PDB file of C-alpha atoms in Angstrom:
ATOM      1  CA  MET P   1      82.674 124.122 118.736  1.00  0.00           C
ATOM      2  CA  SER P   2      84.604 125.476 115.688  1.00  0.00           C
ATOM      3  CA  ASP P   3      87.996 126.090 114.506  1.00  0.00           C
ATOM      4  CA  LEU P   4      88.435 129.838 115.989  1.00  0.00           C
ATOM      5  CA  PHE P   5      91.170 130.011 113.691  1.00  0.00           C
ATOM      6  CA  HIS P   6      89.484 128.951 110.610  1.00  0.00           C
ATOM      7  CA  GLU P   7      90.777 131.179 107.271  1.00  0.00           C
ATOM      8  CA  SER P   8      87.055 132.654 107.445  1.00  0.00           C
ATOM      9  CA  ILE P   9      86.787 133.879 111.090  1.00  0.00           C
ATOM     10  CA  PRO P  10      87.658 137.699 110.890  1.00  0.00           C
ATOM     11  CA  ASN P  11      90.419 138.831 113.509  1.00  0.00           C
ATOM     12  CA  GLN P  12      87.858 140.976 115.431  1.00  0.00           C
ATOM     13  CA  GLN P  13      85.747 137.551 116.107  1.00  0.00           C
ATOM     14  CA  ILE P  14      88.850 136.274 117.491  1.00  0.00           C
ATOM     15  CA  ASP P  15      89.590 139.336 119.421  1.00  0.00           C
ATOM     16  CA  GLN P  16      86.405 138.883 121.202  1.00  0.00           C
ATOM     17  CA  ALA P  17      86.729 135.962 122.060  1.00  0.00           C
ATOM     18  CA  PHE P  18      90.094 136.521 124.146  1.00  0.00           C
ATOM     19  CA  SER P  19      88.491 139.457 125.356  1.00  0.00           C
ATOM     20  CA  VAL P  20      85.688 136.711 127.706  1.00  0.00           C
ATOM     21  CA  MET P  21      88.643 134.668 128.210  1.00  0.00           C
ATOM     22  CA  SER P  22      90.482 137.523 129.938  1.00  0.00           C
ATOM     23  CA  ILE P  23      87.538 139.056 131.754  1.00  0.00           C
ATOM     24  CA  THR P  24      86.452 134.843 132.909  1.00  0.00           C
ATOM     25  CA  PRO P  25      90.133 133.898 134.656  1.00  0.00           C
ATOM     26  CA  GLN P  26      87.668 131.590 136.822  1.00  0.00           C
ATOM     27  CA  ARG P  27      86.687 129.561 133.513  1.00  0.00           C
ATOM     28  CA  THR P  28      89.660 127.593 131.650  1.00  0.00           C
ATOM     29  CA  TYR P  29      89.566 127.328 128.146  1.00  0.00           C
ATOM     30  CA  GLN P  30      90.952 125.224 125.347  1.00  0.00           C
ATOM     31  CA  ILE P  31      91.314 126.258 121.928  1.00  0.00           C
ATOM     32  CA  LEU P  32      92.107 123.677 119.328  1.00  0.00           C
ATOM     33  CA  THR P  33      92.977 124.474 115.843  1.00  0.00           C
ATOM     34  CA  LYS P  34      93.989 122.389 112.950  1.00  0.00           C
ATOM     35  CA  ARG P  35      95.868 125.815 111.887  1.00  0.00           C
ATOM     36  CA  PRO P  36      98.122 126.856 114.195  1.00  0.00           C
ATOM     37  CA  GLU P  37     100.198 128.662 112.463  1.00  0.00           C
ATOM     38  CA  ARG P  38      97.691 131.284 112.273  1.00  0.00           C
ATOM     39  CA  MET P  39      97.120 131.224 116.373  1.00  0.00           C
ATOM     40  CA  ALA P  40     100.751 131.564 116.245  1.00  0.00           C
ATOM     41  CA  ALA P  41     100.473 134.567 113.947  1.00  0.00           C
ATOM     42  CA  TYR P  42      97.704 136.068 116.136  1.00  0.00           C
ATOM     43  CA  VAL P  43      98.634 135.643 119.447  1.00  0.00           C
ATOM     44  CA  SER P  44     102.389 136.866 118.369  1.00  0.00           C
ATOM     45  CA  SER P  45     100.647 139.997 116.742  1.00  0.00           C
ATOM     46  CA  ARG P  46      98.576 141.057 119.912  1.00  0.00           C
ATOM     47  CA  LYS P  47     101.640 141.581 121.680  1.00  0.00           C
ATOM     48  CA  SER P  48      99.303 140.555 125.228  1.00  0.00           C
ATOM     49  CA  SER P  49     100.296 138.887 127.947  1.00  0.00           C
ATOM     50  CA  PRO P  50      99.626 134.681 127.812  1.00  0.00           C
ATOM     51  CA  LEU P  51      96.080 134.195 129.669  1.00  0.00           C
ATOM     52  CA  GLN P  52      96.593 131.481 132.211  1.00  0.00           C
ATOM     53  CA  ASN P  53      93.156 130.128 131.760  1.00  0.00           C
ATOM     54  CA  VAL P  54      93.503 129.478 128.229  1.00  0.00           C
ATOM     55  CA  PHE P  55      95.249 126.687 126.962  1.00  0.00           C
ATOM     56  CA  LEU P  56      96.095 126.760 122.996  1.00  0.00           C
ATOM     57  CA  GLY P  57      96.045 123.261 121.060  1.00  0.00           C
ATOM     58  CA  CYS P  58      96.546 121.599 117.449  1.00  0.00           C
ATOM     59  CA  THR P  59      95.334 118.309 116.396  1.00  0.00           C
ATOM     60  CA  ILE P  60      97.778 115.867 115.449  1.00  0.00           C
ATOM     61  CA  GLU P  61      96.532 112.828 113.536  1.00  0.00           C
ATOM     62  CA  ASN P  62      99.982 111.397 112.106  1.00  0.00           C
ATOM     63  CA  GLN P  63     103.703 111.983 112.154  1.00  0.00           C
ATOM     64  CA  LYS P  64     103.203 114.553 109.269  1.00  0.00           C
ATOM     65  CA  ASP P  65     100.966 116.593 111.570  1.00  0.00           C
ATOM     66  CA  ALA P  66     103.519 116.450 114.430  1.00  0.00           C
ATOM     67  CA  ASP P  67     106.438 117.892 112.593  1.00  0.00           C
ATOM     68  CA  ASP P  68     104.218 120.732 111.051  1.00  0.00           C
ATOM     69  CA  ARG P  69     102.111 122.001 113.474  1.00  0.00           C
ATOM     70  CA  ALA P  70     103.746 120.827 116.818  1.00  0.00           C
ATOM     71  CA  GLN P  71     106.969 123.907 116.142  1.00  0.00           C
ATOM     72  CA  HIS P  72     103.875 126.559 115.971  1.00  0.00           C
ATOM     73  CA  LEU P  73     102.805 125.439 119.934  1.00  0.00           C
ATOM     74  CA  HIS P  74     106.342 125.205 120.734  1.00  0.00           C
ATOM     75  CA  LYS P  75     106.638 128.967 120.171  1.00  0.00           C
ATOM     76  CA  LEU P  76     103.654 129.843 121.980  1.00  0.00           C
ATOM     77  CA  HIS P  77     104.730 127.738 124.710  1.00  0.00           C
ATOM     78  CA  GLN P  78     108.205 129.108 125.236  1.00  0.00           C
ATOM     79  CA  VAL P  79     106.859 132.763 125.756  1.00  0.00           C
ATOM     80  CA  GLY P  80     104.454 131.500 128.383  1.00  0.00           C
ATOM     81  CA  TRP P  81     100.894 130.147 126.911  1.00  0.00           C
ATOM     82  CA  ARG P  82      99.753 126.403 128.071  1.00  0.00           C
ATOM     83  CA  THR P  83      99.665 124.204 124.858  1.00  0.00           C
ATOM     84  CA  PHE P  84      98.021 121.096 124.139  1.00  0.00           C
ATOM     85  CA  TYR P  85      98.274 118.256 121.888  1.00  0.00           C
ATOM     86  CA  SER P  86      95.210 116.584 120.587  1.00  0.00           C
ATOM     87  CA  VAL P  87      96.202 113.393 119.346  1.00  0.00           C
ATOM     88  CA  GLU P  88      92.846 112.526 117.688  1.00  0.00           C
ATOM     89  CA  PRO P  89      92.289 110.861 115.443  1.00  0.00           C
ATOM     90  CA  LEU P  90      95.196 109.006 116.048  1.00  0.00           C
ATOM     91  CA  LEU P  91      95.921 107.503 112.431  1.00  0.00           C
ATOM     92  CA  GLU P  92      99.251 105.961 112.632  1.00  0.00           C
ATOM     93  CA  ALA P  93     102.440 105.857 115.232  1.00  0.00           C
ATOM     94  CA  VAL P  94     103.490 109.288 116.089  1.00  0.00           C
ATOM     95  CA  GLU P  95     106.637 110.487 117.850  1.00  0.00           C
ATOM     96  CA  LEU P  96     105.755 113.849 119.053  1.00  0.00           C
ATOM     97  CA  ASN P  97     109.484 115.105 120.270  1.00  0.00           C
ATOM     98  CA  LEU P  98     108.627 115.913 123.499  1.00  0.00           C
ATOM     99  CA  SER P  99     111.956 116.527 124.713  1.00  0.00           C
ATOM    100  CA  LYS P 100     112.090 119.268 122.063  1.00  0.00           C
ATOM    101  CA  GLN P 101     108.885 120.780 121.722  1.00  0.00           C
ATOM    102  CA  SER P 102     107.645 121.562 124.889  1.00  0.00           C
ATOM    103  CA  VAL P 103     103.993 121.240 126.049  1.00  0.00           C
ATOM    104  CA  ASP P 104     101.767 121.068 129.138  1.00  0.00           C
ATOM    105  CA  TRP P 105      99.098 118.343 128.073  1.00  0.00           C
ATOM    106  CA  VAL P 106      98.515 115.342 125.346  1.00  0.00           C
ATOM    107  CA  ILE P 107      94.999 114.195 124.862  1.00  0.00           C
ATOM    108  CA  ILE P 108      94.758 110.881 122.965  1.00  0.00           C
ATOM    109  CA  GLY P 109      91.980 109.181 120.675  1.00  0.00           C
ATOM    110  CA  GLY P 110      90.831 106.813 117.895  1.00  0.00           C
ATOM    111  CA  GLU P 111      88.302 108.059 115.463  1.00  0.00           C
ATOM    112  CA  SER P 112      85.013 107.153 116.026  1.00  0.00           C
ATOM    113  CA  GLY P 113      82.221 106.635 113.588  1.00  0.00           C
ATOM    114  CA  SER P 114      81.022 104.601 110.901  1.00  0.00           C
ATOM    115  CA  GLY P 115      83.816 104.773 108.804  1.00  0.00           C
ATOM    116  CA  ALA P 116      86.250 105.108 111.691  1.00  0.00           C
ATOM    117  CA  ARG P 117      89.802 104.437 110.462  1.00  0.00           C
ATOM    118  CA  PRO P 118      91.939 101.536 112.483  1.00  0.00           C
ATOM    119  CA  CYS P 119      93.646 102.906 115.437  1.00  0.00           C
ATOM    120  CA  ASP P 120      96.737 100.500 116.688  1.00  0.00           C
ATOM    121  CA  ILE P 121      96.796 100.316 120.707  1.00  0.00           C
ATOM    122  CA  ASN P 122     100.435  99.969 120.586  1.00  0.00           C
ATOM    123  CA  TRP P 123     100.837 103.740 118.938  1.00  0.00           C
ATOM    124  CA  ILE P 124      98.070 104.892 121.996  1.00  0.00           C
ATOM    125  CA  SER P 125     100.681 102.943 124.339  1.00  0.00           C
ATOM    126  CA  SER P 126     103.892 104.674 122.942  1.00  0.00           C
ATOM    127  CA  ILE P 127     102.211 108.366 123.232  1.00  0.00           C
ATOM    128  CA  ILE P 128     101.688 107.154 127.084  1.00  0.00           C
ATOM    129  CA  LYS P 129     105.473 106.062 127.258  1.00  0.00           C
ATOM    130  CA  GLN P 130     106.550 109.452 125.418  1.00  0.00           C
ATOM    131  CA  CYS P 131     104.322 111.441 127.966  1.00  0.00           C
ATOM    132  CA  GLN P 132     105.406 109.666 131.054  1.00  0.00           C
ATOM    133  CA  SER P 133     109.343 109.993 130.074  1.00  0.00           C
ATOM    134  CA  SER P 134     109.298 113.868 129.805  1.00  0.00           C
ATOM    135  CA  ARG P 135     106.234 114.493 132.893  1.00  0.00           C
ATOM    136  CA  VAL P 136     103.545 115.529 130.583  1.00  0.00           C
ATOM    137  CA  PRO P 137     100.596 114.800 131.838  1.00  0.00           C
ATOM    138  CA  VAL P 138      98.262 112.463 129.157  1.00  0.00           C
ATOM    139  CA  PHE P 139      94.543 111.803 128.937  1.00  0.00           C
ATOM    140  CA  VAL P 140      93.762 109.306 126.935  1.00  0.00           C
ATOM    141  CA  LYS P 141      90.005 109.827 125.844  1.00  0.00           C
ATOM    142  CA  GLN P 142      88.793 106.862 123.881  1.00  0.00           C
ATOM    143  CA  LEU P 143      89.933 104.216 121.914  1.00  0.00           C
ATOM    144  CA  GLY P 144      88.248 104.789 118.850  1.00  0.00           C
ATOM    145  CA  SER P 145      85.557 102.571 116.950  1.00  0.00           C
ATOM    146  CA  HIS P 146      88.036 100.604 115.432  1.00  0.00           C
ATOM    147  CA  PRO P 147      90.452 100.130 118.055  1.00  0.00           C
ATOM    148  CA  VAL P 148      93.003  96.839 116.723  1.00  0.00           C
ATOM    149  CA  ASN P 149      95.839  95.202 118.484  1.00  0.00           C
ATOM    150  CA  LEU P 150      98.254  93.321 116.049  1.00  0.00           C
ATOM    151  CA  SER P 151      95.826  93.919 113.158  1.00  0.00           C
ATOM    152  CA  CYS P 152      93.410  92.093 115.292  1.00  0.00           C
ATOM    153  CA  GLN P 153      89.592  93.900 115.731  1.00  0.00           C
ATOM    154  CA  LEU P 154      89.156  94.474 119.600  1.00  0.00           C
ATOM    155  CA  LYS P 155      85.593  93.757 120.433  1.00  0.00           C
ATOM    156  CA  LEU P 156      84.371  96.416 122.763  1.00  0.00           C
ATOM    157  CA  HIS P 157      80.534  97.094 123.848  1.00  0.00           C
ATOM    158  CA  ASP P 158      81.019 100.641 123.581  1.00  0.00           C
ATOM    159  CA  HIS P 159      80.635 101.533 119.848  1.00  0.00           C
ATOM    160  CA  ARG P 160      82.929 104.944 120.252  1.00  0.00           C
ATOM    161  CA  GLY P 161      85.708 102.599 122.654  1.00  0.00           C
ATOM    162  CA  GLY P 162      85.105 104.984 125.674  1.00  0.00           C
ATOM    163  CA  ASP P 163      84.383 102.551 128.096  1.00  0.00           C
ATOM    164  CA  MET P 164      87.755 102.681 130.242  1.00  0.00           C
ATOM    165  CA  GLN P 165      86.705  99.131 132.028  1.00  0.00           C
ATOM    166  CA  GLU P 166      87.242  97.588 128.586  1.00  0.00           C
ATOM    167  CA  TRP P 167      90.121  98.635 127.778  1.00  0.00           C
ATOM    168  CA  PRO P 168      93.745  97.417 128.829  1.00  0.00           C
ATOM    169  CA  ILE P 169      95.122  98.490 132.210  1.00  0.00           C
ATOM    170  CA  GLU P 170      97.885 100.489 130.860  1.00  0.00           C
ATOM    171  CA  LEU P 171      95.850 102.662 128.417  1.00  0.00           C
ATOM    172  CA  LYS P 172      93.630 103.606 131.470  1.00  0.00           C
ATOM    173  CA  ILE P 173      95.153 106.993 131.755  1.00  0.00           C
ATOM    174  CA  ARG P 174      93.114 110.225 132.201  1.00  0.00           C
ATOM    175  CA  GLU P 175      95.710 112.753 133.979  1.00  0.00           C
ATOM    176  CA  PHE P 176      95.515 116.530 133.777  1.00  0.00           C
ATOM    177  CA  PRO P 177      97.793 119.610 133.969  1.00  0.00           C
ATOM    178  CA  GLU P 178      97.881 121.800 137.052  1.00  0.00           C
ATOM    179  CA  VAL P 179      95.414 124.557 136.659  1.00  0.00           C
TER     180      VAL P 179
END
């Protein structure tokens, strides 16, 4: 559980990870990074065919991340890689521009932990609607430790907001992409 494309990870180590993924097509892998520019550069430099058992993804926390990071995944998607956005921790309303930025899957979640920042459930609802209108599978992972609705704290028993039974019905969505 680390960022495979962190600057401290040498390309040789990334090569090893991709080699394992290529010889285990029966497994599905998710590679998540906050550095999609390095991921795109690495994958492009290898000139290899996309691995259909690998999903390449980037973290999106706010609109700046969506604007900066999504473009790199779009380039990978255009050449056949399966891609996803992990929109967590969701810290503000985000427009994903799914009609422009092709992606195979969107995962959404609020921040958890003792210092969790608020996550407005209307932001989650908005992303769900964006995904549905673009026919992109969406998976709501958790509401986070500090879910709010119209600035009022929602009282949930699960301290991470992960119990779907406590959620509003419109947020109970856990779709998966075709594998």
